mmCIF file with all atom_site columns, C-alpha atoms in Angstrom:
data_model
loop_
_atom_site.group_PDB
_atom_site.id
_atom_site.type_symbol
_atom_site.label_atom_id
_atom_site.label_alt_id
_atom_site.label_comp_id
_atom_site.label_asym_id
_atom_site.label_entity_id
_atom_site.label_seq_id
_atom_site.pdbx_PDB_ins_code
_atom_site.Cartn_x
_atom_site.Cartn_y
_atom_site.Cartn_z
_atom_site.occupancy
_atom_site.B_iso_or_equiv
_atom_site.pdbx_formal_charge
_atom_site.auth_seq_id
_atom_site.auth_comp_id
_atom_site.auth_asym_id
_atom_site.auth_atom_id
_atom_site.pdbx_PDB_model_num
ATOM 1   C CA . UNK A 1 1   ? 46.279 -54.286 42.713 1.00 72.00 ? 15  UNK A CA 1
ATOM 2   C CA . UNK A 1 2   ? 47.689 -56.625 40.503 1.00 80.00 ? 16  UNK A CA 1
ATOM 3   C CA . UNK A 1 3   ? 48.748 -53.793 37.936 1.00 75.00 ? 17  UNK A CA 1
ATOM 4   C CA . UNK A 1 4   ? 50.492 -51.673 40.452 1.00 76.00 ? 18  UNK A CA 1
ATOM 5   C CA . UNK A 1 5   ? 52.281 -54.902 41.957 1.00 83.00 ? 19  UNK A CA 1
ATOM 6   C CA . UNK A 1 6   ? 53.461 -55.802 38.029 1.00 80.00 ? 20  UNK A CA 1
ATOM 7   C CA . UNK A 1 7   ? 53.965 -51.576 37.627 1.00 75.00 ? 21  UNK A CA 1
ATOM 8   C CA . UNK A 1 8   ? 56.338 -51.843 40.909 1.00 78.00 ? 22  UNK A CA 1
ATOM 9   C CA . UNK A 1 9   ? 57.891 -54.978 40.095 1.00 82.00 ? 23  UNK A CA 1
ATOM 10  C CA . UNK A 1 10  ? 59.279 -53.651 36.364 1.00 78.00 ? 24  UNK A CA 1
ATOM 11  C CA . UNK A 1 11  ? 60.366 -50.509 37.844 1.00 74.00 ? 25  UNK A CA 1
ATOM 12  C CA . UNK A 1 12  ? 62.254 -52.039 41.001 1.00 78.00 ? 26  UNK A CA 1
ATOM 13  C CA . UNK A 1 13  ? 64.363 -53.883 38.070 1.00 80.00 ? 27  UNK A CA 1
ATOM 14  C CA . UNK A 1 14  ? 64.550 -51.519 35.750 1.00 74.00 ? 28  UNK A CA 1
ATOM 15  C CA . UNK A 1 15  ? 66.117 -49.427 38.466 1.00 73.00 ? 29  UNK A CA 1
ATOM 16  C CA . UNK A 1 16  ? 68.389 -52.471 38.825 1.00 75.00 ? 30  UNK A CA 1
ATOM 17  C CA . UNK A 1 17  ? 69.486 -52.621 35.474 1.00 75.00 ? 31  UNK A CA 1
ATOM 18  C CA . UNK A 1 18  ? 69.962 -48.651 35.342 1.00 70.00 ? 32  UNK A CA 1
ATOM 19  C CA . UNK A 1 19  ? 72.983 -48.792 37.880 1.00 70.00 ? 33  UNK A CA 1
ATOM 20  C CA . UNK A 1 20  ? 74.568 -51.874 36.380 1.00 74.00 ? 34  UNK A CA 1
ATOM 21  C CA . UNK A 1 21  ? 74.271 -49.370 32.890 1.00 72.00 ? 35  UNK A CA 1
ATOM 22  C CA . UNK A 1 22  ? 74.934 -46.065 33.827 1.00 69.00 ? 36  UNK A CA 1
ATOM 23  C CA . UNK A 1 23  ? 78.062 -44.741 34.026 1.00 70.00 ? 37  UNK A CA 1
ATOM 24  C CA . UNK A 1 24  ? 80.164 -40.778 33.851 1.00 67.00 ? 38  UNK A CA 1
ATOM 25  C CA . UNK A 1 25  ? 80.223 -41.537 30.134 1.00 71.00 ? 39  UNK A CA 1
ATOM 26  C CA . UNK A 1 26  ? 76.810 -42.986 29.424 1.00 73.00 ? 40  UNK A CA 1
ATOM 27  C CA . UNK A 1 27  ? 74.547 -41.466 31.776 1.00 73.00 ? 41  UNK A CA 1
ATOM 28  C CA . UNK A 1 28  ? 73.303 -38.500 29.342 1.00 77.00 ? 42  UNK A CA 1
ATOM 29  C CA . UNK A 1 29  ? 72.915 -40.403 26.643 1.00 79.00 ? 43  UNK A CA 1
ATOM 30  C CA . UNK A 1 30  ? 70.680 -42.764 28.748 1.00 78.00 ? 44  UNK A CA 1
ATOM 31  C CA . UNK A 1 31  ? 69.251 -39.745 29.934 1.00 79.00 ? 45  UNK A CA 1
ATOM 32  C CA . UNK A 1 32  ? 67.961 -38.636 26.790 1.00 82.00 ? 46  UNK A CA 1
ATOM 33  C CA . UNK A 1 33  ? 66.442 -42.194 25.970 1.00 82.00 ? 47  UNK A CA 1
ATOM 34  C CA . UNK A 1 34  ? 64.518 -42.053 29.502 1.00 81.00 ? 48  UNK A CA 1
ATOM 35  C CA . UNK A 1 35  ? 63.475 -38.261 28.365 1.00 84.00 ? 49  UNK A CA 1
ATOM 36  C CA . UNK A 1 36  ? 62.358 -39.157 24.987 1.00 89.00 ? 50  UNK A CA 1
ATOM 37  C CA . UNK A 1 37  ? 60.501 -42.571 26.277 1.00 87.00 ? 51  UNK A CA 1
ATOM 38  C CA . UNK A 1 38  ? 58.958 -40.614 29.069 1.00 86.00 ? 52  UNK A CA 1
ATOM 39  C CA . UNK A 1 39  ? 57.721 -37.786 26.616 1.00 89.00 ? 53  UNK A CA 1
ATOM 40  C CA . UNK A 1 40  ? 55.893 -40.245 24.341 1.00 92.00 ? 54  UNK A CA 1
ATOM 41  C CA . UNK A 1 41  ? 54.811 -42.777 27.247 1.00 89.00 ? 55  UNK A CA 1
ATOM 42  C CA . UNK A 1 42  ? 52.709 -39.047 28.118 1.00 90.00 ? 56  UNK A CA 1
ATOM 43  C CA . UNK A 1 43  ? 51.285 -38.492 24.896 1.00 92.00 ? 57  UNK A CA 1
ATOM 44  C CA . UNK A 1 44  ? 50.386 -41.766 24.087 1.00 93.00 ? 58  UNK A CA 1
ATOM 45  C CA . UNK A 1 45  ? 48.421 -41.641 27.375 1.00 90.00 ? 59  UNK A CA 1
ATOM 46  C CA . UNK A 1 46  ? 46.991 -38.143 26.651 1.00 91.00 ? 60  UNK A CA 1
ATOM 47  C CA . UNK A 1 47  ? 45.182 -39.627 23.415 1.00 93.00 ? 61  UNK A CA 1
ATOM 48  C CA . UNK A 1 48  ? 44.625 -42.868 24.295 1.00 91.00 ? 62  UNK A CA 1
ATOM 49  C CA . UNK A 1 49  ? 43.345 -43.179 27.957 1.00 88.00 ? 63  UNK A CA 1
ATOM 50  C CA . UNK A 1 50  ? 42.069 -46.254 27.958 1.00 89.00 ? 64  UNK A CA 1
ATOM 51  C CA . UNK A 1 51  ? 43.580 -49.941 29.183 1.00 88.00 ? 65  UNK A CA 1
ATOM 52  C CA . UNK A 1 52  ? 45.996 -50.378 26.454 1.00 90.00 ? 66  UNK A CA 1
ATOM 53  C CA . UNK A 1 53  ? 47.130 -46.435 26.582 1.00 89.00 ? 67  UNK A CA 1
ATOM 54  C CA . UNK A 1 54  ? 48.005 -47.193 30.530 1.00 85.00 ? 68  UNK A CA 1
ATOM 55  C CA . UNK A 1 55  ? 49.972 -50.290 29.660 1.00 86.00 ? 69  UNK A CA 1
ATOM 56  C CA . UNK A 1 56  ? 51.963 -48.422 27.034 1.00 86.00 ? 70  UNK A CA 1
ATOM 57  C CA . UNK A 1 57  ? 52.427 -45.746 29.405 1.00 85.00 ? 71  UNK A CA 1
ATOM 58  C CA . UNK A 1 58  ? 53.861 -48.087 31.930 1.00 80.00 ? 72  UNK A CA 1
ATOM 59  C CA . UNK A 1 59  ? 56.181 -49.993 29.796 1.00 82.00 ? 73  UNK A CA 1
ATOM 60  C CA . UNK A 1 60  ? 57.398 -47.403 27.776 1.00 84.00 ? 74  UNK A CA 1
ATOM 61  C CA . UNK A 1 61  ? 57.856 -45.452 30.812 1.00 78.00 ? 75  UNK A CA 1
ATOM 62  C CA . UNK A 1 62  ? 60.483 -48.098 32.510 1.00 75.00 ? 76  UNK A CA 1
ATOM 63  C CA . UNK A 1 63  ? 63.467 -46.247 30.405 1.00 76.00 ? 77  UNK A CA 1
ATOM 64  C CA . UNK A 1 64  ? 62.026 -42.693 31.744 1.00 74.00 ? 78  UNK A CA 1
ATOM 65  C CA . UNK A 1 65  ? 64.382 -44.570 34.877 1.00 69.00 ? 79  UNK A CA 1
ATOM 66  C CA . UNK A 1 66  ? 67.705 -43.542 33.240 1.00 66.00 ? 80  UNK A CA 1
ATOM 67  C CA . UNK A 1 67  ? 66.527 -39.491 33.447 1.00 67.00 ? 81  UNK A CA 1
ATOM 68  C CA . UNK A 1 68  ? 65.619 -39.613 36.967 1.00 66.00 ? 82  UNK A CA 1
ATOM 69  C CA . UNK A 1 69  ? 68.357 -41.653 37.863 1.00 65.00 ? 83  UNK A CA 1
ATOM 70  C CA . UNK A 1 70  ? 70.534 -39.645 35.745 1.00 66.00 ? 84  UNK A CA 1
ATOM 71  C CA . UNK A 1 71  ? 69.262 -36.308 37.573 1.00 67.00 ? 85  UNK A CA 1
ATOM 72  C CA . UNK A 1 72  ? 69.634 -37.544 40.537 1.00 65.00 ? 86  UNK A CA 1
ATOM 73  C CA . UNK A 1 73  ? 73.747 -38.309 40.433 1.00 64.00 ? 87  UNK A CA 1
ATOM 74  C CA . UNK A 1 74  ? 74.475 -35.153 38.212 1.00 64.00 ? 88  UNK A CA 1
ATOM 75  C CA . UNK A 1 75  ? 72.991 -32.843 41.056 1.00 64.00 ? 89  UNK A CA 1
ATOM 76  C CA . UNK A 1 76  ? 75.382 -34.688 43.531 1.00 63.00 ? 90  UNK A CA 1
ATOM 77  C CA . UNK A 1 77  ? 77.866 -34.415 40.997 1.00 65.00 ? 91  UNK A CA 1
ATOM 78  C CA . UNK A 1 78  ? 78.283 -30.860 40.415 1.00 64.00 ? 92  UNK A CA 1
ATOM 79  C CA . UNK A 1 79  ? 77.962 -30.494 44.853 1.00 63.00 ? 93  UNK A CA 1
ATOM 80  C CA . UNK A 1 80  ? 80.855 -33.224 45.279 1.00 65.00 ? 94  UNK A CA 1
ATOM 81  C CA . UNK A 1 81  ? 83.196 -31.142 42.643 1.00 64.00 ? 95  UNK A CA 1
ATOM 82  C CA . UNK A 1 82  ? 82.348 -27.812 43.530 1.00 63.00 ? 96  UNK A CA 1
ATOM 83  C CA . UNK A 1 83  ? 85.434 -26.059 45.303 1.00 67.00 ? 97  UNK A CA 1
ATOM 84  C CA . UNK A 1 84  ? 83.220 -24.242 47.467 1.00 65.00 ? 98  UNK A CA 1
ATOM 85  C CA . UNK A 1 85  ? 82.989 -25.224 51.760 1.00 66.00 ? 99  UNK A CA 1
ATOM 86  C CA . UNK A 1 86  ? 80.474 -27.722 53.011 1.00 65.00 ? 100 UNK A CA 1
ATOM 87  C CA . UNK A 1 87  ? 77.799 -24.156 53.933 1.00 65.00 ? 101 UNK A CA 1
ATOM 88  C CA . UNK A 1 88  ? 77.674 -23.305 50.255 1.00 66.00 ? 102 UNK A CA 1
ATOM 89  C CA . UNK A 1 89  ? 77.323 -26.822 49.002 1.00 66.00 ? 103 UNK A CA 1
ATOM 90  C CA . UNK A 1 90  ? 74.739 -27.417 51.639 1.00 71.00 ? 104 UNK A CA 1
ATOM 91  C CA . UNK A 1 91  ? 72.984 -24.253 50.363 1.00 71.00 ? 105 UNK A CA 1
ATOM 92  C CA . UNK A 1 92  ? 73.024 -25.429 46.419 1.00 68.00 ? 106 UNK A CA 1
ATOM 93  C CA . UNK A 1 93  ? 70.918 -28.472 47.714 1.00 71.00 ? 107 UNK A CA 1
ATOM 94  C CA . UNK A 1 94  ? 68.624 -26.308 49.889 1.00 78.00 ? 108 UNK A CA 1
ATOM 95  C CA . UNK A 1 95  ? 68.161 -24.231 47.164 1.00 76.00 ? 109 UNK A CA 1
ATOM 96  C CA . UNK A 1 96  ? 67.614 -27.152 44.391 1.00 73.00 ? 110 UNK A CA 1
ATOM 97  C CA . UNK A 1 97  ? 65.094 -28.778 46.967 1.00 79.00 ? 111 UNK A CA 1
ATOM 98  C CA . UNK A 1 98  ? 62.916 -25.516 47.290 1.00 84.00 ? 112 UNK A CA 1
ATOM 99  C CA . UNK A 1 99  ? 62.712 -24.965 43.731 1.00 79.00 ? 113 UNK A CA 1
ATOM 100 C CA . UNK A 1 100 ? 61.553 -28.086 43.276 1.00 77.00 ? 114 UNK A CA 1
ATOM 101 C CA . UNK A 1 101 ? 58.955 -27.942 46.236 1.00 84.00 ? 115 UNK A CA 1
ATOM 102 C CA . UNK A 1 102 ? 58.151 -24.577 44.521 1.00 88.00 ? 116 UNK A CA 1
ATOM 103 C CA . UNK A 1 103 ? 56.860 -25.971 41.069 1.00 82.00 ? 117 UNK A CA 1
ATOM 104 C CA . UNK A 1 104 ? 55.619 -28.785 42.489 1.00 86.00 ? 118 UNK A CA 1
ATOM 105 C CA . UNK A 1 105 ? 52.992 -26.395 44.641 1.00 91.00 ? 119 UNK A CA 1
ATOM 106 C CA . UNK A 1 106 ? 52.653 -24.364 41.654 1.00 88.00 ? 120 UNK A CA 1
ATOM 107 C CA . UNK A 1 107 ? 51.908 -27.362 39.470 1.00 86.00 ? 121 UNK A CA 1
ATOM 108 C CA . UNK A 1 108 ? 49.080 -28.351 42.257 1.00 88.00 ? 122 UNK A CA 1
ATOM 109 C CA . UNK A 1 109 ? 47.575 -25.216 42.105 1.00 91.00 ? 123 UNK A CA 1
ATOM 110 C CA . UNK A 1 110 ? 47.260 -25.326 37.885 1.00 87.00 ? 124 UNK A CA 1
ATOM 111 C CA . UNK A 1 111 ? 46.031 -28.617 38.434 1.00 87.00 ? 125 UNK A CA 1
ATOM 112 C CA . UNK A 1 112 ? 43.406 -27.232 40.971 1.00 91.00 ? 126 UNK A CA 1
ATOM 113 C CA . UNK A 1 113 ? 42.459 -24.611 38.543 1.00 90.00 ? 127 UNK A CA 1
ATOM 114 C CA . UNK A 1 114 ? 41.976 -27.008 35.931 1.00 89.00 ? 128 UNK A CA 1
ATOM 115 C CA . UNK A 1 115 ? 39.507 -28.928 37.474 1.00 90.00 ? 129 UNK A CA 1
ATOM 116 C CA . UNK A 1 116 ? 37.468 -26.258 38.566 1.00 92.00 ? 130 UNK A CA 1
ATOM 117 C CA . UNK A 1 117 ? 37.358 -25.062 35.479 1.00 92.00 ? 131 UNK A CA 1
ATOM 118 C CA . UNK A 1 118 ? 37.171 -27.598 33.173 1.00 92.00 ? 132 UNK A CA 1
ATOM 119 C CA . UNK A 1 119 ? 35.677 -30.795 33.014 1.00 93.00 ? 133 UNK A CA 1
ATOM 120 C CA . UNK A 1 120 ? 38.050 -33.966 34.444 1.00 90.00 ? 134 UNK A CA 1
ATOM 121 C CA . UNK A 1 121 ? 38.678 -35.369 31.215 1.00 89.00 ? 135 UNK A CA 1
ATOM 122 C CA . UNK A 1 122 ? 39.280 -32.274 29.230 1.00 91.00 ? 136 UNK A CA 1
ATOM 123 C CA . UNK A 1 123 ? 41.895 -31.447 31.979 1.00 90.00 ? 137 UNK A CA 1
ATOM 124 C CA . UNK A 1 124 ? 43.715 -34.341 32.514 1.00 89.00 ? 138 UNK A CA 1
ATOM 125 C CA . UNK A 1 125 ? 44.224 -34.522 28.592 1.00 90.00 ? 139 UNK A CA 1
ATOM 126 C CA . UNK A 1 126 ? 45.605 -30.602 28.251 1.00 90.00 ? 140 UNK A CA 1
ATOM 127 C CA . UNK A 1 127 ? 47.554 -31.892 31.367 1.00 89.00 ? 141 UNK A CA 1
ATOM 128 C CA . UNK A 1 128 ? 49.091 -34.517 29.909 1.00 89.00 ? 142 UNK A CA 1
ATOM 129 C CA . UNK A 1 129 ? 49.533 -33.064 27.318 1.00 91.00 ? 143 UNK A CA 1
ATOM 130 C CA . UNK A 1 130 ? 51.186 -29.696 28.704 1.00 88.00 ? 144 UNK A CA 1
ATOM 131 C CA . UNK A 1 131 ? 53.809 -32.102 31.150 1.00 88.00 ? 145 UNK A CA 1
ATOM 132 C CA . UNK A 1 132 ? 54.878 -34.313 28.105 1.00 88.00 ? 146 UNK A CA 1
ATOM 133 C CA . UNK A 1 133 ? 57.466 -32.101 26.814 1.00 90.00 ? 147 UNK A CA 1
ATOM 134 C CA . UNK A 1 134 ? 58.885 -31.093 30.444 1.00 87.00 ? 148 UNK A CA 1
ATOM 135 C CA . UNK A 1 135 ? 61.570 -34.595 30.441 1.00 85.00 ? 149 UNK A CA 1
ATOM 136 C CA . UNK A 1 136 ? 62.925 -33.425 27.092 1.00 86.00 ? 150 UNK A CA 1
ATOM 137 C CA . UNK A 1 137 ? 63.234 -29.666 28.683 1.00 85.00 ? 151 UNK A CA 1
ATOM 138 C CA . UNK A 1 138 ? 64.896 -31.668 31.907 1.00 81.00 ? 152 UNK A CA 1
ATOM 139 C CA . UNK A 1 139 ? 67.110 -33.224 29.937 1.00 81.00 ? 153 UNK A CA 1
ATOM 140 C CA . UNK A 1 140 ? 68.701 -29.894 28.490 1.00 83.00 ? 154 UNK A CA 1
ATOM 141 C CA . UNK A 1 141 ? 69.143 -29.015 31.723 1.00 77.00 ? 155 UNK A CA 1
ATOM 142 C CA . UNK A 1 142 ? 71.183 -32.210 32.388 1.00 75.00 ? 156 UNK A CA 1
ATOM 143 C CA . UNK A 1 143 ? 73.076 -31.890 29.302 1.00 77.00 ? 157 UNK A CA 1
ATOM 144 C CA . UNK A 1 144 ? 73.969 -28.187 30.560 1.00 73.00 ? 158 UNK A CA 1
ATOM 145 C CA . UNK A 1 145 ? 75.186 -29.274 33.946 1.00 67.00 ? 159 UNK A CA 1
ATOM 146 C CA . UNK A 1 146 ? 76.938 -32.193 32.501 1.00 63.00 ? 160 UNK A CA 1
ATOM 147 C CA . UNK A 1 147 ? 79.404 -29.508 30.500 1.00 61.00 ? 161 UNK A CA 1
ATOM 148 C CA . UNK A 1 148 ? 80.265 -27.993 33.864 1.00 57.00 ? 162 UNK A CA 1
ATOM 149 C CA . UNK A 1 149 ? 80.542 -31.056 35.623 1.00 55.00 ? 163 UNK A CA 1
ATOM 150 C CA . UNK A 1 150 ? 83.129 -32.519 32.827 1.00 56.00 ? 164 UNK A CA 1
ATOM 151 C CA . UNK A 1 151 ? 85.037 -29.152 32.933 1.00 57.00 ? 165 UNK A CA 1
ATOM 152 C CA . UNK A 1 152 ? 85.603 -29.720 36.362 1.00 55.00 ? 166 UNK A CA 1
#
């Protein structure tokens, strides 16, 4: 209790402090510190899970804020600046939330496989260690999307 309450606490203001930082300028660069810091946060975890891995996770994982903050206004971005009607924007959204409902089910099921196939330990490390990279890859997507919505 008292770790999720300090875990909840650090992210509320670290969310705080991300809006007062992020701007149209900074926001990728930001972006790629959150990706980076959320990438080792993982590993660290991965091959130390133990007390002092979790804390590291959690700390280092406070500037893993600036991607999903980051993500979050680039997508509304590139909706608010497309020239396209309301339907289509409305249908870019759809369409982002469903792929991301998709891989989310799709990560579940890996996740279920792993466990019935391997024992708990074994696959939460070659979990870990399989999601690490994924911010970094998030981040290229950001960095693509940002070149369109700077174009604009």
């Amino acid at each position: 209790g008292v770790y999720n309450a300090f875990a909840g606490l650090l992210s509320a203001a670290g969310a705080f402090i991300d809006g007062k930082l992020l701007t149209p300028t900074t926001r990728l660069k930001f972006a790629l510190i959150g990706a980076i810091s959320l990438s080792f946060s993982t590993l660290i975890l991965s091959f130390m899970p133990n007390f002092i891995g979790l804390i590291s996770f959690s700390l280092l994982g406070v500037p893993g804020l600036f991607i999903w903050i980051s993500s979050g206004t680039f997508f509304y971005a590139v909706a608010a600046l497309d020239s396209q009607p309301w339907r289509s924007k409305y249908a870019y959204l759809v369409g982002r939330d469903i792929a991301l409902g998709f891989t989310r089910i799709t990560s579940y099921f890996i996740l279920w496989w792993l466990f019935s196939a391997l024992p708990q330990t074994t696959a939460i490390h070659w979990w870990l260690i399989f999601v690490s990279p994924l911010p970094l890859l998030i981040w290229f997507s950001l960095k693509r999307t940002a070149v369109y919505v700077h174009q604009k």
